[in-house]
């Protein structure tokens, strides 16, 4: 497809697509003459991912470029490529390792990981921004008087493990490692609000069943 076709199918303006090309967020098309290039479905898929990261994820262009560099890193296997891409996504403020609340939260998170047998995650530990974000969140709850210990965290982790299995099952239906990693990044940006909405609906249902509508 030509650039105009790519714009029409993606509903992204020509000016924006050209900007993404200049910034390296979108690979150049296959040159067919001195002034024109041809684009394919991979460009359309990448363009939708970039729009999701910028418009929904509110990510700056520099961060999008960093995440996509991990997605495109062919030197990594699928697992490492996916992990590197997800680690590059924006996170909350970094926790202070010497903060007593952070240290206490870290102890409980580590106890949970050991109990679940999530040895790979436990070994990576503080190197993982996802781990640090979880520790910081637990520490914040502790400070506010809503403590979470390993026993509290474990049932949630088990539910999320089943969610992760379903995520990967859906991802593997796609063709090619690149498309699979792209879909995982898109899901991380777009799908978490769906999970939050489902959790809140489930809470409403369970509260009504447990306490009745009049309580």
PDB file of C-alpha atoms in Angstrom:
ATOM      1  CA  UNK A   1       0.000   0.000   0.000  1.00  0.00           C
ATOM      2  CA  UNK A   2       1.097   3.582  -0.567  1.00  0.00           C
ATOM      3  CA  UNK A   3       1.456   6.135   2.224  1.00  0.00           C
ATOM      4  CA  UNK A   4      -2.005   7.546   1.485  1.00  0.00           C
ATOM      5  CA  UNK A   5      -3.506   4.052   1.819  1.00  0.00           C
ATOM      6  CA  UNK A   6      -1.688   3.528   5.102  1.00  0.00           C
ATOM      7  CA  UNK A   7      -3.120   6.808   6.354  1.00  0.00           C
ATOM      8  CA  UNK A   8      -6.639   5.896   5.280  1.00  0.00           C
ATOM      9  CA  UNK A   9      -6.588   2.420   6.815  1.00  0.00           C
ATOM     10  CA  UNK A  10      -5.055   3.551  10.089  1.00  0.00           C
ATOM     11  CA  UNK A  11      -7.015   6.813  10.363  1.00  0.00           C
ATOM     12  CA  UNK A  12      -3.710   8.559  11.101  1.00  0.00           C
ATOM     13  CA  UNK A  13      -2.882  11.724   9.183  1.00  0.00           C
ATOM     14  CA  UNK A  14      -0.117  11.779   6.593  1.00  0.00           C
ATOM     15  CA  UNK A  15       1.707  14.459   8.586  1.00  0.00           C
ATOM     16  CA  UNK A  16       1.703  12.299  11.712  1.00  0.00           C
ATOM     17  CA  UNK A  17       2.914   9.212   9.831  1.00  0.00           C
ATOM     18  CA  UNK A  18       5.753  11.228   8.303  1.00  0.00           C
ATOM     19  CA  UNK A  19       6.669  12.477  11.772  1.00  0.00           C
ATOM     20  CA  UNK A  20       6.794   8.902  13.091  1.00  0.00           C
ATOM     21  CA  UNK A  21       8.994   7.921  10.140  1.00  0.00           C
ATOM     22  CA  UNK A  22      11.397  10.784  10.896  1.00  0.00           C
ATOM     23  CA  UNK A  23      11.514   9.849  14.584  1.00  0.00           C
ATOM     24  CA  UNK A  24      12.240   6.188  13.805  1.00  0.00           C
ATOM     25  CA  UNK A  25       8.995   4.911  15.338  1.00  0.00           C
ATOM     26  CA  UNK A  26       7.929   3.440  12.002  1.00  0.00           C
ATOM     27  CA  UNK A  27      10.232   1.572   9.626  1.00  0.00           C
ATOM     28  CA  UNK A  28      10.683   3.064   6.139  1.00  0.00           C
ATOM     29  CA  UNK A  29       8.605   1.517   3.394  1.00  0.00           C
ATOM     30  CA  UNK A  30      10.064  -0.457   0.500  1.00  0.00           C
ATOM     31  CA  UNK A  31      11.300   2.082  -2.017  1.00  0.00           C
ATOM     32  CA  UNK A  32       9.620   1.646  -5.423  1.00  0.00           C
ATOM     33  CA  UNK A  33      10.938   4.814  -7.084  1.00  0.00           C
ATOM     34  CA  UNK A  34      12.669   8.046  -6.190  1.00  0.00           C
ATOM     35  CA  UNK A  35       9.615   9.601  -4.544  1.00  0.00           C
ATOM     36  CA  UNK A  36       7.400   6.714  -3.441  1.00  0.00           C
ATOM     37  CA  UNK A  37       7.573   3.760  -1.073  1.00  0.00           C
ATOM     38  CA  UNK A  38       5.313   0.799  -0.433  1.00  0.00           C
ATOM     39  CA  UNK A  39       4.031  -0.215   2.999  1.00  0.00           C
ATOM     40  CA  UNK A  40       2.511  -3.463   4.251  1.00  0.00           C
ATOM     41  CA  UNK A  41       0.458  -4.877   7.132  1.00  0.00           C
ATOM     42  CA  UNK A  42       3.445  -4.789   9.476  1.00  0.00           C
ATOM     43  CA  UNK A  43       3.551  -0.995   9.107  1.00  0.00           C
ATOM     44  CA  UNK A  44      -0.185  -0.786   9.816  1.00  0.00           C
ATOM     45  CA  UNK A  45       0.184  -2.963  12.914  1.00  0.00           C
ATOM     46  CA  UNK A  46       3.178  -0.953  14.179  1.00  0.00           C
ATOM     47  CA  UNK A  47       1.401   2.322  13.511  1.00  0.00           C
ATOM     48  CA  UNK A  48      -1.570   1.232  15.624  1.00  0.00           C
ATOM     49  CA  UNK A  49       0.805   0.210  18.423  1.00  0.00           C
ATOM     50  CA  UNK A  50       2.584   3.567  18.325  1.00  0.00           C
ATOM     51  CA  UNK A  51      -0.740   5.420  18.450  1.00  0.00           C
ATOM     52  CA  UNK A  52      -1.851   3.314  21.423  1.00  0.00           C
ATOM     53  CA  UNK A  53       1.355   4.033  23.330  1.00  0.00           C
ATOM     54  CA  UNK A  54       1.220   7.769  22.655  1.00  0.00           C
ATOM     55  CA  UNK A  55      -2.509   8.447  22.865  1.00  0.00           C
ATOM     56  CA  UNK A  56      -3.650   5.938  25.500  1.00  0.00           C
ATOM     57  CA  UNK A  57      -0.402   5.311  27.349  1.00  0.00           C
ATOM     58  CA  UNK A  58       0.530   9.029  27.253  1.00  0.00           C
ATOM     59  CA  UNK A  59       4.130   8.082  26.575  1.00  0.00           C
ATOM     60  CA  UNK A  60       6.668  10.564  25.230  1.00  0.00           C
ATOM     61  CA  UNK A  61       8.200   9.767  21.860  1.00  0.00           C
ATOM     62  CA  UNK A  62      11.577   8.966  23.443  1.00  0.00           C
ATOM     63  CA  UNK A  63       9.997   6.290  25.647  1.00  0.00           C
ATOM     64  CA  UNK A  64       8.069   4.811  22.719  1.00  0.00           C
ATOM     65  CA  UNK A  65      11.310   4.623  20.752  1.00  0.00           C
ATOM     66  CA  UNK A  66      13.031   2.815  23.656  1.00  0.00           C
ATOM     67  CA  UNK A  67      10.219   0.262  24.009  1.00  0.00           C
ATOM     68  CA  UNK A  68      10.150  -0.400  20.267  1.00  0.00           C
ATOM     69  CA  UNK A  69      13.914  -0.871  20.224  1.00  0.00           C
ATOM     70  CA  UNK A  70      13.423  -3.776  22.640  1.00  0.00           C
ATOM     71  CA  UNK A  71      10.580  -5.167  20.529  1.00  0.00           C
ATOM     72  CA  UNK A  72      12.791  -5.057  17.428  1.00  0.00           C
ATOM     73  CA  UNK A  73      15.920  -6.486  19.064  1.00  0.00           C
ATOM     74  CA  UNK A  74      16.373  -9.668  17.052  1.00  0.00           C
ATOM     75  CA  UNK A  75      19.400 -10.678  19.148  1.00  0.00           C
ATOM     76  CA  UNK A  76      17.057 -11.589  22.019  1.00  0.00           C
ATOM     77  CA  UNK A  77      14.813 -14.606  22.257  1.00  0.00           C
ATOM     78  CA  UNK A  78      11.070 -14.101  22.516  1.00  0.00           C
ATOM     79  CA  UNK A  79      10.972 -14.272  26.328  1.00  0.00           C
ATOM     80  CA  UNK A  80      13.833 -11.818  26.814  1.00  0.00           C
ATOM     81  CA  UNK A  81      12.519  -9.519  24.088  1.00  0.00           C
ATOM     82  CA  UNK A  82       9.086  -9.429  25.700  1.00  0.00           C
ATOM     83  CA  UNK A  83      10.539  -8.862  29.156  1.00  0.00           C
ATOM     84  CA  UNK A  84      12.836  -6.075  27.950  1.00  0.00           C
ATOM     85  CA  UNK A  85       9.979  -4.336  26.141  1.00  0.00           C
ATOM     86  CA  UNK A  86       7.689  -4.486  29.178  1.00  0.00           C
ATOM     87  CA  UNK A  87      10.461  -3.295  31.479  1.00  0.00           C
ATOM     88  CA  UNK A  88      10.916  -0.226  29.271  1.00  0.00           C
ATOM     89  CA  UNK A  89       7.288   0.859  29.790  1.00  0.00           C
ATOM     90  CA  UNK A  90       6.837   3.835  32.159  1.00  0.00           C
ATOM     91  CA  UNK A  91       6.664   2.999  35.848  1.00  0.00           C
ATOM     92  CA  UNK A  92       5.823   4.785  39.073  1.00  0.00           C
ATOM     93  CA  UNK A  93       8.456   6.563  41.158  1.00  0.00           C
ATOM     94  CA  UNK A  94      11.343   4.382  42.276  1.00  0.00           C
ATOM     95  CA  UNK A  95      11.187   3.131  45.896  1.00  0.00           C
ATOM     96  CA  UNK A  96      14.023   3.950  48.292  1.00  0.00           C
ATOM     97  CA  UNK A  97      15.758   0.697  49.289  1.00  0.00           C
ATOM     98  CA  UNK A  98      16.679   2.059  52.747  1.00  0.00           C
ATOM     99  CA  UNK A  99      13.105   3.100  53.609  1.00  0.00           C
ATOM    100  CA  UNK A 100      11.880   0.816  56.456  1.00  0.00           C
ATOM    101  CA  UNK A 101       8.434   0.504  54.841  1.00  0.00           C
ATOM    102  CA  UNK A 102      10.038  -0.509  51.549  1.00  0.00           C
ATOM    103  CA  UNK A 103      12.249  -3.046  53.306  1.00  0.00           C
ATOM    104  CA  UNK A 104       9.226  -4.549  55.093  1.00  0.00           C
ATOM    105  CA  UNK A 105       7.231  -4.664  51.858  1.00  0.00           C
ATOM    106  CA  UNK A 106      10.126  -6.287  50.049  1.00  0.00           C
ATOM    107  CA  UNK A 107      10.303  -9.006  52.701  1.00  0.00           C
ATOM    108  CA  UNK A 108       6.629  -9.865  52.204  1.00  0.00           C
ATOM    109  CA  UNK A 109       6.860  -9.778  48.400  1.00  0.00           C
ATOM    110  CA  UNK A 110       9.880 -12.096  48.529  1.00  0.00           C
ATOM    111  CA  UNK A 111       8.040 -14.468  50.888  1.00  0.00           C
ATOM    112  CA  UNK A 112       5.145 -14.546  48.454  1.00  0.00           C
ATOM    113  CA  UNK A 113       7.410 -15.271  45.468  1.00  0.00           C
ATOM    114  CA  UNK A 114       9.183 -18.063  47.347  1.00  0.00           C
ATOM    115  CA  UNK A 115       5.889 -19.593  48.425  1.00  0.00           C
ATOM    116  CA  UNK A 116       4.596 -19.561  44.856  1.00  0.00           C
ATOM    117  CA  UNK A 117       7.783 -21.027  43.464  1.00  0.00           C
ATOM    118  CA  UNK A 118       8.314 -18.026  41.180  1.00  0.00           C
ATOM    119  CA  UNK A 119      12.060 -18.531  41.438  1.00  0.00           C
ATOM    120  CA  UNK A 120      13.000 -16.658  38.252  1.00  0.00           C
ATOM    121  CA  UNK A 121      11.244 -13.506  39.439  1.00  0.00           C
ATOM    122  CA  UNK A 122      12.713 -13.825  42.925  1.00  0.00           C
ATOM    123  CA  UNK A 123      16.232 -14.187  41.506  1.00  0.00           C
ATOM    124  CA  UNK A 124      15.862 -11.069  39.346  1.00  0.00           C
ATOM    125  CA  UNK A 125      14.337  -9.177  42.268  1.00  0.00           C
ATOM    126  CA  UNK A 126      15.383  -5.552  42.565  1.00  0.00           C
ATOM    127  CA  UNK A 127      16.746  -5.495  39.007  1.00  0.00           C
ATOM    128  CA  UNK A 128      13.179  -5.721  37.700  1.00  0.00           C
ATOM    129  CA  UNK A 129      11.249  -2.418  37.493  1.00  0.00           C
ATOM    130  CA  UNK A 130       8.016  -4.425  37.763  1.00  0.00           C
ATOM    131  CA  UNK A 131       9.212  -5.938  41.045  1.00  0.00           C
ATOM    132  CA  UNK A 132      10.265  -2.526  42.375  1.00  0.00           C
ATOM    133  CA  UNK A 133       6.885  -1.048  41.442  1.00  0.00           C
ATOM    134  CA  UNK A 134       5.072  -3.827  43.303  1.00  0.00           C
ATOM    135  CA  UNK A 135       7.250  -3.312  46.378  1.00  0.00           C
ATOM    136  CA  UNK A 136       6.625   0.445  46.268  1.00  0.00           C
ATOM    137  CA  UNK A 137       2.852  -0.095  46.032  1.00  0.00           C
ATOM    138  CA  UNK A 138       2.823  -2.493  48.990  1.00  0.00           C
ATOM    139  CA  UNK A 139       4.982  -0.061  50.981  1.00  0.00           C
ATOM    140  CA  UNK A 140       2.549   2.780  50.259  1.00  0.00           C
ATOM    141  CA  UNK A 141      -0.389   0.702  51.490  1.00  0.00           C
ATOM    142  CA  UNK A 142       1.550  -0.183  54.634  1.00  0.00           C
ATOM    143  CA  UNK A 143       2.181   3.494  55.378  1.00  0.00           C
ATOM    144  CA  UNK A 144      -1.511   4.296  55.002  1.00  0.00           C
ATOM    145  CA  UNK A 145      -2.567   1.586  57.440  1.00  0.00           C
ATOM    146  CA  UNK A 146      -3.635  -1.056  54.910  1.00  0.00           C
ATOM    147  CA  UNK A 147      -0.850  -3.619  55.350  1.00  0.00           C
ATOM    148  CA  UNK A 148      -0.376  -6.521  52.965  1.00  0.00           C
ATOM    149  CA  UNK A 149       1.680  -9.544  53.909  1.00  0.00           C
ATOM    150  CA  UNK A 150       2.625 -12.580  51.848  1.00  0.00           C
ATOM    151  CA  UNK A 151      -0.576 -14.394  52.812  1.00  0.00           C
ATOM    152  CA  UNK A 152      -2.668 -11.450  51.588  1.00  0.00           C
ATOM    153  CA  UNK A 153      -0.730 -11.127  48.339  1.00  0.00           C
ATOM    154  CA  UNK A 154      -0.673 -14.809  47.379  1.00  0.00           C
ATOM    155  CA  UNK A 155      -4.358 -15.230  46.342  1.00  0.00           C
ATOM    156  CA  UNK A 156      -4.082 -12.171  44.085  1.00  0.00           C
ATOM    157  CA  UNK A 157      -0.865 -13.502  42.574  1.00  0.00           C
ATOM    158  CA  UNK A 158      -2.505 -16.857  41.851  1.00  0.00           C
ATOM    159  CA  UNK A 159      -5.376 -15.122  40.055  1.00  0.00           C
ATOM    160  CA  UNK A 160      -2.894 -13.056  38.034  1.00  0.00           C
ATOM    161  CA  UNK A 161      -0.972 -16.213  37.148  1.00  0.00           C
ATOM    162  CA  UNK A 162      -4.103 -17.578  35.488  1.00  0.00           C
ATOM    163  CA  UNK A 163      -4.569 -14.242  33.711  1.00  0.00           C
ATOM    164  CA  UNK A 164      -0.967 -14.382  32.479  1.00  0.00           C
ATOM    165  CA  UNK A 165      -1.493 -17.912  31.142  1.00  0.00           C
ATOM    166  CA  UNK A 166      -4.540 -16.724  29.212  1.00  0.00           C
ATOM    167  CA  UNK A 167      -2.580 -13.697  27.936  1.00  0.00           C
ATOM    168  CA  UNK A 168       0.165 -15.910  26.547  1.00  0.00           C
ATOM    169  CA  UNK A 169      -2.324 -18.368  25.072  1.00  0.00           C
ATOM    170  CA  UNK A 170      -3.927 -15.481  23.151  1.00  0.00           C
ATOM    171  CA  UNK A 171      -0.527 -14.129  22.147  1.00  0.00           C
ATOM    172  CA  UNK A 172       0.573 -17.469  20.699  1.00  0.00           C
ATOM    173  CA  UNK A 173      -2.367 -17.495  18.299  1.00  0.00           C
ATOM    174  CA  UNK A 174      -0.568 -14.773  16.353  1.00  0.00           C
ATOM    175  CA  UNK A 175       2.000 -15.519  13.664  1.00  0.00           C
ATOM    176  CA  UNK A 176       5.618 -14.631  14.307  1.00  0.00           C
ATOM    177  CA  UNK A 177       7.584 -13.529  17.380  1.00  0.00           C
ATOM    178  CA  UNK A 178       7.484  -9.859  16.354  1.00  0.00           C
ATOM    179  CA  UNK A 179       3.697  -9.748  16.156  1.00  0.00           C
ATOM    180  CA  UNK A 180       3.414 -11.615  19.444  1.00  0.00           C
ATOM    181  CA  UNK A 181       5.684  -9.200  21.306  1.00  0.00           C
ATOM    182  CA  UNK A 182       3.918  -6.201  19.762  1.00  0.00           C
ATOM    183  CA  UNK A 183       0.564  -7.579  20.905  1.00  0.00           C
ATOM    184  CA  UNK A 184       1.883  -8.099  24.440  1.00  0.00           C
ATOM    185  CA  UNK A 185       3.065  -4.481  24.621  1.00  0.00           C
ATOM    186  CA  UNK A 186      -0.264  -3.254  23.243  1.00  0.00           C
ATOM    187  CA  UNK A 187      -2.102  -5.328  25.841  1.00  0.00           C
ATOM    188  CA  UNK A 188       0.027  -3.891  28.632  1.00  0.00           C
ATOM    189  CA  UNK A 189      -0.989  -0.393  27.530  1.00  0.00           C
ATOM    190  CA  UNK A 190      -4.610  -0.975  26.514  1.00  0.00           C
ATOM    191  CA  UNK A 191      -5.874  -4.029  28.381  1.00  0.00           C
ATOM    192  CA  UNK A 192      -5.127  -3.201  32.015  1.00  0.00           C
ATOM    193  CA  UNK A 193      -8.156  -0.843  32.229  1.00  0.00           C
ATOM    194  CA  UNK A 194     -10.295  -3.791  31.049  1.00  0.00           C
ATOM    195  CA  UNK A 195      -8.966  -5.941  33.892  1.00  0.00           C
ATOM    196  CA  UNK A 196      -9.600  -3.141  36.375  1.00  0.00           C
ATOM    197  CA  UNK A 197     -13.169  -2.740  35.107  1.00  0.00           C
ATOM    198  CA  UNK A 198     -13.804  -6.488  35.387  1.00  0.00           C
ATOM    199  CA  UNK A 199     -12.437  -6.503  38.943  1.00  0.00           C
ATOM    200  CA  UNK A 200     -14.742  -3.686  39.995  1.00  0.00           C
ATOM    201  CA  UNK A 201     -17.760  -5.321  38.374  1.00  0.00           C
ATOM    202  CA  UNK A 202     -16.913  -8.574  40.146  1.00  0.00           C
ATOM    203  CA  UNK A 203     -16.667  -6.706  43.457  1.00  0.00           C
ATOM    204  CA  UNK A 204     -20.124  -5.214  42.895  1.00  0.00           C
ATOM    205  CA  UNK A 205     -21.567  -8.652  42.131  1.00  0.00           C
ATOM    206  CA  UNK A 206     -19.952 -10.342  45.093  1.00  0.00           C
ATOM    207  CA  UNK A 207     -20.966  -7.571  47.493  1.00  0.00           C
ATOM    208  CA  UNK A 208     -24.578  -7.829  46.360  1.00  0.00           C
ATOM    209  CA  UNK A 209     -24.551 -11.623  46.750  1.00  0.00           C
ATOM    210  CA  UNK A 210     -22.822 -11.555  50.122  1.00  0.00           C
ATOM    211  CA  UNK A 211     -24.557  -8.607  51.791  1.00  0.00           C
ATOM    212  CA  UNK A 212     -27.711  -8.099  49.733  1.00  0.00           C
ATOM    213  CA  UNK A 213     -28.735  -4.903  47.976  1.00  0.00           C
ATOM    214  CA  UNK A 214     -30.316  -3.374  51.070  1.00  0.00           C
ATOM    215  CA  UNK A 215     -27.196  -3.590  53.271  1.00  0.00           C
TER     216      UNK A 215
END
